[in-house]
Coordinates of C-alpha atoms and ligand atoms in Angstrom, one line a residue:
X25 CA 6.5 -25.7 6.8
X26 CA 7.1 -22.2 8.2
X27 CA 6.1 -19.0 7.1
X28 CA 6.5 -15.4 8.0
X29 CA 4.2 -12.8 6.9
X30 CA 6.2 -9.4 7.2
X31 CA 3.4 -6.2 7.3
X32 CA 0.1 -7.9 7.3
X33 CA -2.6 -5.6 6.5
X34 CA -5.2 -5.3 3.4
X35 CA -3.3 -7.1 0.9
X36 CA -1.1 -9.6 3.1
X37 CA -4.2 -10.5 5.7
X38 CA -6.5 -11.5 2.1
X39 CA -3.2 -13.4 1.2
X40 CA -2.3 -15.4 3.9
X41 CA -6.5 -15.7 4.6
X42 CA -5.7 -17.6 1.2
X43 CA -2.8 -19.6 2.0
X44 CA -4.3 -20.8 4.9
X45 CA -7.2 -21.8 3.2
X46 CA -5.2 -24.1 1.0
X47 CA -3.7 -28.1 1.6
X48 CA 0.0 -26.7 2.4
X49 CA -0.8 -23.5 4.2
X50 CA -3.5 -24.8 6.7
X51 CA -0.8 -27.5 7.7
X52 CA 2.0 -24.3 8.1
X53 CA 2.8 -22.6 11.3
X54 CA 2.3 -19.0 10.8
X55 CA 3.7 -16.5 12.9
X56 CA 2.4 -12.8 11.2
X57 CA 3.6 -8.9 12.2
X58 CA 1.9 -6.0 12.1
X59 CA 3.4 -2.2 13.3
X60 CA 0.3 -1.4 16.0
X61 CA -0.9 -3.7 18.5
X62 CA -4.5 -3.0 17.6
X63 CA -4.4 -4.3 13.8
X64 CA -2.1 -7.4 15.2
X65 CA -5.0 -8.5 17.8
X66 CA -7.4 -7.6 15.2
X67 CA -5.4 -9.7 12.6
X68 CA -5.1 -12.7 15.1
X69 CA -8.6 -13.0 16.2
X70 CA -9.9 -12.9 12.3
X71 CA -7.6 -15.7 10.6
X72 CA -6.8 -17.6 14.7
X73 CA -2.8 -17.3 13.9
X74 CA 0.0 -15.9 15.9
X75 CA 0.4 -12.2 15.3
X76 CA 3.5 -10.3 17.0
X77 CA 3.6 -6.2 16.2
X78 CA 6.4 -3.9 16.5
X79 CA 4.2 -1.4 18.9
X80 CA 4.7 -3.8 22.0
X81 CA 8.4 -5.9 20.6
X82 CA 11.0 -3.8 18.7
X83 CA 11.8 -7.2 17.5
X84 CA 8.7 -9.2 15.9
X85 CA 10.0 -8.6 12.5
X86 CA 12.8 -10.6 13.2
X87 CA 11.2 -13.0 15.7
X88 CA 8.8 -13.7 13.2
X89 CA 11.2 -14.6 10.2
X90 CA 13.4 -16.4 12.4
X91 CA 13.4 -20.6 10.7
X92 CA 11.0 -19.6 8.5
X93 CA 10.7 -21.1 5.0
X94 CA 9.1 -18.5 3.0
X95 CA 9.2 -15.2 4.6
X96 CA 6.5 -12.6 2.7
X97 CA 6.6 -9.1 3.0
X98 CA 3.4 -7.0 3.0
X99 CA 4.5 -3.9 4.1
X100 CA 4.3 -0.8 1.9
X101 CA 6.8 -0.2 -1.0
X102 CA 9.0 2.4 0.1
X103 CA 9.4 0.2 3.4
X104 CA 10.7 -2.6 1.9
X105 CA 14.3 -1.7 2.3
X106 CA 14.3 -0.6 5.7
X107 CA 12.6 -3.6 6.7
X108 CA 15.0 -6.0 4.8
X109 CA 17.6 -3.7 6.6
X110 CA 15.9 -4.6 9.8
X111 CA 15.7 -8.5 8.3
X112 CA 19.8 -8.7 8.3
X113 CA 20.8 -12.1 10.1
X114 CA 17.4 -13.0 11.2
X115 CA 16.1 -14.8 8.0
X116 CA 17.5 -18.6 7.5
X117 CA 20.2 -19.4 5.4
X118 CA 17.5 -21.4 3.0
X119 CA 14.7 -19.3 3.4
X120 CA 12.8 -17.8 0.0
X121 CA 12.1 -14.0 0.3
X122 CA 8.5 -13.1 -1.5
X123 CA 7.9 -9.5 -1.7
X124 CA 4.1 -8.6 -2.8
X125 CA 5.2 -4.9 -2.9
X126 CA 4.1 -2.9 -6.4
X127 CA 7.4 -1.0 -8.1
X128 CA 10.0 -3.2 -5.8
X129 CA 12.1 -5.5 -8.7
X130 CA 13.6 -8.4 -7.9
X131 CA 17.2 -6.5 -8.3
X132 CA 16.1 -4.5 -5.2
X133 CA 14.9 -7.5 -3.7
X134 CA 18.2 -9.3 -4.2
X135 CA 20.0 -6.3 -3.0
X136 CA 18.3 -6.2 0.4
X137 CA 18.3 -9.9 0.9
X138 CA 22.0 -11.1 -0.1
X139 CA 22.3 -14.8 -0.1
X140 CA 18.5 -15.5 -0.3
X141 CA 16.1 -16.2 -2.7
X142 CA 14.1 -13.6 -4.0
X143 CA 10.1 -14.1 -5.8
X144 CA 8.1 -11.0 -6.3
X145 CA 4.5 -11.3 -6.4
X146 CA 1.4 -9.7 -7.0
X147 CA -1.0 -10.7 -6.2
X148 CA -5.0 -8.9 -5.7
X149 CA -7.6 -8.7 -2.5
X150 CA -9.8 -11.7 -4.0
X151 CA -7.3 -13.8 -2.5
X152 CA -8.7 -13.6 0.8
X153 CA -11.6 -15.6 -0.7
X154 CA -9.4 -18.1 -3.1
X155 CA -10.5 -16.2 -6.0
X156 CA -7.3 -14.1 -6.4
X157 CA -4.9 -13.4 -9.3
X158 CA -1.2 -14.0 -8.5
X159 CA 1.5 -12.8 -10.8
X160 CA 4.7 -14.2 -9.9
X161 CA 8.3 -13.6 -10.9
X162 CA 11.3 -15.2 -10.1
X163 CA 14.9 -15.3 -11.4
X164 CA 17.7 -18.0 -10.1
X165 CA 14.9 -19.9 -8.2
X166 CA 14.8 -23.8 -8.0
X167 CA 12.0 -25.2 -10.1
X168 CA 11.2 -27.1 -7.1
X169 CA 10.9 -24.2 -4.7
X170 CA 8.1 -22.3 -7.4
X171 CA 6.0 -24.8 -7.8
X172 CA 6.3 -25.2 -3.8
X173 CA 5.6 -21.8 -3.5
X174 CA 3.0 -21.9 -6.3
X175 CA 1.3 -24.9 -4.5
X176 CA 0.9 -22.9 -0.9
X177 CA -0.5 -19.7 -3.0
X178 CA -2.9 -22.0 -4.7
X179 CA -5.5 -22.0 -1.6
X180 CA -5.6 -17.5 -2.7
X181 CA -6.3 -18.4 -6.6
X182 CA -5.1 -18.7 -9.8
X183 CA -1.4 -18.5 -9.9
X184 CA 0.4 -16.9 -13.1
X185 CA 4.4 -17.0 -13.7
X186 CA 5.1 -14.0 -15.6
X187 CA 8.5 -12.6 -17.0
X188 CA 9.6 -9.9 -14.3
X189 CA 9.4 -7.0 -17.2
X190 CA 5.3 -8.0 -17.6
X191 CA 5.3 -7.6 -14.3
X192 CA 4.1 -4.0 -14.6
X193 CA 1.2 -5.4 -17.0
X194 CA -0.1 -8.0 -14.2
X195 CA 0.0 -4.9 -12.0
X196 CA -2.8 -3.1 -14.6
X197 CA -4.5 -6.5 -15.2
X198 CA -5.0 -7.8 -11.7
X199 CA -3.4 -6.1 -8.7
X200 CA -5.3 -2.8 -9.4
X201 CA -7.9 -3.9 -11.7
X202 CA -10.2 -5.2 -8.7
X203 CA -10.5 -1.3 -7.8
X204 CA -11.4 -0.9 -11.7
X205 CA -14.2 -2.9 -11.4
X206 CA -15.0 -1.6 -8.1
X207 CA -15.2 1.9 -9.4
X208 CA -17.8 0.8 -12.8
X209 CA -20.1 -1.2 -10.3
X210 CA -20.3 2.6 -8.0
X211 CA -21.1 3.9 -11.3
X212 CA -23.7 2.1 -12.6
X213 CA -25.3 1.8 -8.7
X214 CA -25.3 5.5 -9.3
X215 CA -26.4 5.3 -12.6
X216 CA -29.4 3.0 -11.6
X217 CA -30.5 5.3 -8.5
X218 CA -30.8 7.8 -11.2
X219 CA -33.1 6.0 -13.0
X220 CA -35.2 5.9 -9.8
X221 CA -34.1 2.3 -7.9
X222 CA -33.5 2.6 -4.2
X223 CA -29.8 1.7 -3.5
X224 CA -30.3 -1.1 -2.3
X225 CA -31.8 -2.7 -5.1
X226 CA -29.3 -1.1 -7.5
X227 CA -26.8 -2.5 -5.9
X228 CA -27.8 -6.1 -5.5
X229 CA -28.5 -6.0 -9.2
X230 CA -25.4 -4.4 -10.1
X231 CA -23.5 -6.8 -7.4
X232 CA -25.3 -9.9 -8.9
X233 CA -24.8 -9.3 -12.9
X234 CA -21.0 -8.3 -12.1
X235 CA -20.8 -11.6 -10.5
X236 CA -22.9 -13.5 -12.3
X237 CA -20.8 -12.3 -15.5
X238 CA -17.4 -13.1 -13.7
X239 CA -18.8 -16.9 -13.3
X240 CA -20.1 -16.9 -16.7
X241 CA -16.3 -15.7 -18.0
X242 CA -14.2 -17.7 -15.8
X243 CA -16.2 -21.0 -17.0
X244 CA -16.2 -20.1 -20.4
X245 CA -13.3 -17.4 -20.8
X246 CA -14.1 -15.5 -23.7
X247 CA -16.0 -12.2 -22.9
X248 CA -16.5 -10.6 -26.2
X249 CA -18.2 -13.6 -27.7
X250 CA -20.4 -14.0 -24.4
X251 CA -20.9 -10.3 -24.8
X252 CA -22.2 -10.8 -28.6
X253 CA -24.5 -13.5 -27.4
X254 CA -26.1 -11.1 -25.4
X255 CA -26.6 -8.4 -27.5
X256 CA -29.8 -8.7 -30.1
X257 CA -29.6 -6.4 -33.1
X258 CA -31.7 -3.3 -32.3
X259 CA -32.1 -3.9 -28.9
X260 CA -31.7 -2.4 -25.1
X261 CA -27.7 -4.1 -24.4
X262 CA -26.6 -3.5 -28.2
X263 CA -28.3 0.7 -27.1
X264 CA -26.3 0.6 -24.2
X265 CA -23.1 -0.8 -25.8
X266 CA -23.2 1.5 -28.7
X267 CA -23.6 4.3 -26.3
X268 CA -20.3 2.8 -24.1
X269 CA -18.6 2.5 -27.8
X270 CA -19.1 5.9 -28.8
X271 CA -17.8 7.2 -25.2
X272 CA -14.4 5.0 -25.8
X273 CA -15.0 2.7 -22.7
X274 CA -12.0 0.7 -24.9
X275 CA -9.5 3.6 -25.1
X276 CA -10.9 4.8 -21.4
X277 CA -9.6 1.3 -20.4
X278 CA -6.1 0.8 -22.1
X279 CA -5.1 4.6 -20.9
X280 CA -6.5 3.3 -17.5
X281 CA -3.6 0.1 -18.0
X282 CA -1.1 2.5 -19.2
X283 CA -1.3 4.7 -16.2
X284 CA -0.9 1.9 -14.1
X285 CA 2.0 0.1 -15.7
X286 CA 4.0 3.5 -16.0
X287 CA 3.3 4.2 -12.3
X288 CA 4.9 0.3 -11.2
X289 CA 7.6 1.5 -13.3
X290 CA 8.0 5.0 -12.0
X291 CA 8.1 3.5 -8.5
X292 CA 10.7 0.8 -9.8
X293 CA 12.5 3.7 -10.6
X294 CA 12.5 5.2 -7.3
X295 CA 10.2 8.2 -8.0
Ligands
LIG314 N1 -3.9 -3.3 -1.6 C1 -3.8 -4.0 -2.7 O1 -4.8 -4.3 -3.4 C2 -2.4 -4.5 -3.2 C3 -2.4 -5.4 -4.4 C4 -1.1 -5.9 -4.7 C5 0.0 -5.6 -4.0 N2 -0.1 -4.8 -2.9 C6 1.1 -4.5 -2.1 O2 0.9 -4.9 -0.8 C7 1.7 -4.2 0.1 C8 0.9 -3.8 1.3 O3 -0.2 -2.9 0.8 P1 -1.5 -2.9 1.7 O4 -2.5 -2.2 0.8 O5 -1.9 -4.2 2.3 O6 -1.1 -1.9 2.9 P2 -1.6 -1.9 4.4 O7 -3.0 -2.3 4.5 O8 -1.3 -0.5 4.9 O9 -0.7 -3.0 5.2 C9 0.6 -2.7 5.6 C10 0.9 -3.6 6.8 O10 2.2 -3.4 7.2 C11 2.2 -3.2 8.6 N3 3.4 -2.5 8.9 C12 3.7 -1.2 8.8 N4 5.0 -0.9 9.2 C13 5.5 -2.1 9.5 C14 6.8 -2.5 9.9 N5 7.8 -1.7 10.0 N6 7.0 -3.9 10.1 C15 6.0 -4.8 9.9 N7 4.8 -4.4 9.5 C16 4.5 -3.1 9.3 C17 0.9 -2.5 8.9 O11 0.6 -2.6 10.2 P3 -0.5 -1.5 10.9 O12 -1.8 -1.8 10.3 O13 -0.5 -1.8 12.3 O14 0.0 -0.2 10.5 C18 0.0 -3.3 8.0 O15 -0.3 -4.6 8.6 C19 2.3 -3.0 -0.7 O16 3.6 -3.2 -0.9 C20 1.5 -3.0 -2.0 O17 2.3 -2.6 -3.1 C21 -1.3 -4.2 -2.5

């Protein structure tokens, strides 16, 4: 199998880390692009793959996709249509088209790419370390060719077929969210350095319960009954929940989805 990674930078590098990680990928040949020479060395020497860039050959894009199976595209949303442009002719007759953009929809997708199959994805940065989320939509694709496709993305996580019109929801669940939880970990290192702990021992305890309680989830996948196990009557978690509670931390969280779902869709719409 061939594959083509098109724009290869935060969230296409922890992708294809992923893929390559995983029973079909490893056995692929990979040929990736980048737009400066520096992130394309960079990019080569970290995952040991070919890695052309547009700074030194006008043409990697389309050296790159050329016999390809699955050609993914990782550059930035507003590029995609330009670099579909750039694409034309070069991308095999059989050859599936998976787009990871946010706000691209598999019409514009289609549009750019006549002839081919189109899959959008989306997929999040804990893919670079198999413990991704991968929403994936498809329409007039081969059931053979998804599960294919699902197969190679298993070696970046847990792969989720999706409706395209919830794909603005997996956007808000797991593209972005990782950045969500990013942001309450700062917090509460912040919060704990208040309390008088040095950083670094803020953070490795904030680090190792967020971990520890994404273990304990994934194995047993129901938070708000782990989260009542936890919490004594009276005592310092059901003090600290109460407090979250009263603040709105569930209201602060579904305008947090919201703003993130109507963004994908803004973008879909071209604004
Ligand atoms: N970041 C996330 O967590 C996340 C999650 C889900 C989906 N996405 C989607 O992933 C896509 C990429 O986002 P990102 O955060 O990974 O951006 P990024 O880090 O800026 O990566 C973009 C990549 O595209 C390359 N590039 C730029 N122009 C190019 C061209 N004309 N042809 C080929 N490659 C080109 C860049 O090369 P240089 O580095 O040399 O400029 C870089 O490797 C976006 O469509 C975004 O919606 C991102």
């Amino acid at each position: 199998m061939k594959l083509a990674f098109i724009g290869t930078g935060n969230m296409g590098g922890s992708l294809l880390a992923g893929v390559l990680a995983g029973e079909l990928g490893s056995a692929a040949e990979v040929v990736a692009t980048t737009r400066s020479t520096a992130s394309g060395q960079a990019l080569a020497e970290k995952l040991g793959i070919t890695v052309l860039d547009l700074e030194s050959d006008a043409a990697a894009n389309r050296t790159a996709a050329a016999g390809a199976d699955y050609v993914f595209l990782g550059v930035k949303p507003w590029m995609i249509a330009d670099t579909l442009a750039d694409l034309e002719g070069a991308i095999a007759e059989n050859a599936v088209v998976v787009s990871m953009a946010a706000g691209v929809s598999l019409a514009q997708l289609a549009a750019g790419a006549p002839g081919h199959a189109v899959v959008r994805i989306m997929p999040n940065t804990p893919s670079s370390i198999g413990l991704g989320v991968i929403s994936l939509a498809a329409d007039g694709v081969s059931e053979e060719t998804i599960s294919e496709l699902a197969q190679l993305l298993a070696g970046a996580g847990d792969v989720i077929p999706v409706p395209e019109e919830q794909m603005h929801a997996a956007i808000a669940m797991a593209g972005s969210s990782v950045a969500y939880f990013f942001l309450v970990m700062e917090s509460l290192i912040d919060a704990g350095i208040a309390q008088g702990l040095s950083r670094e021992a803020a953070t490795r305890m904030v680090v190792g319960a967020a971990n520890g309680a994404g273990q304990l989830a994934a194995s047993d996948p129901r938070p708000a009954d782990l989260r009542i196990a936890v919490t004594s009557k009276g005592g310092t978690t059901a003090a600290a929940l109460a407090s979250l509670e009263n603040d709105d931390i569930r209201g602060v969280m579904a305008r947090a989805a919201e703003a993130c779902a109507d963004r994908s869709r803004e973008m879909e719409a071209g604004n």
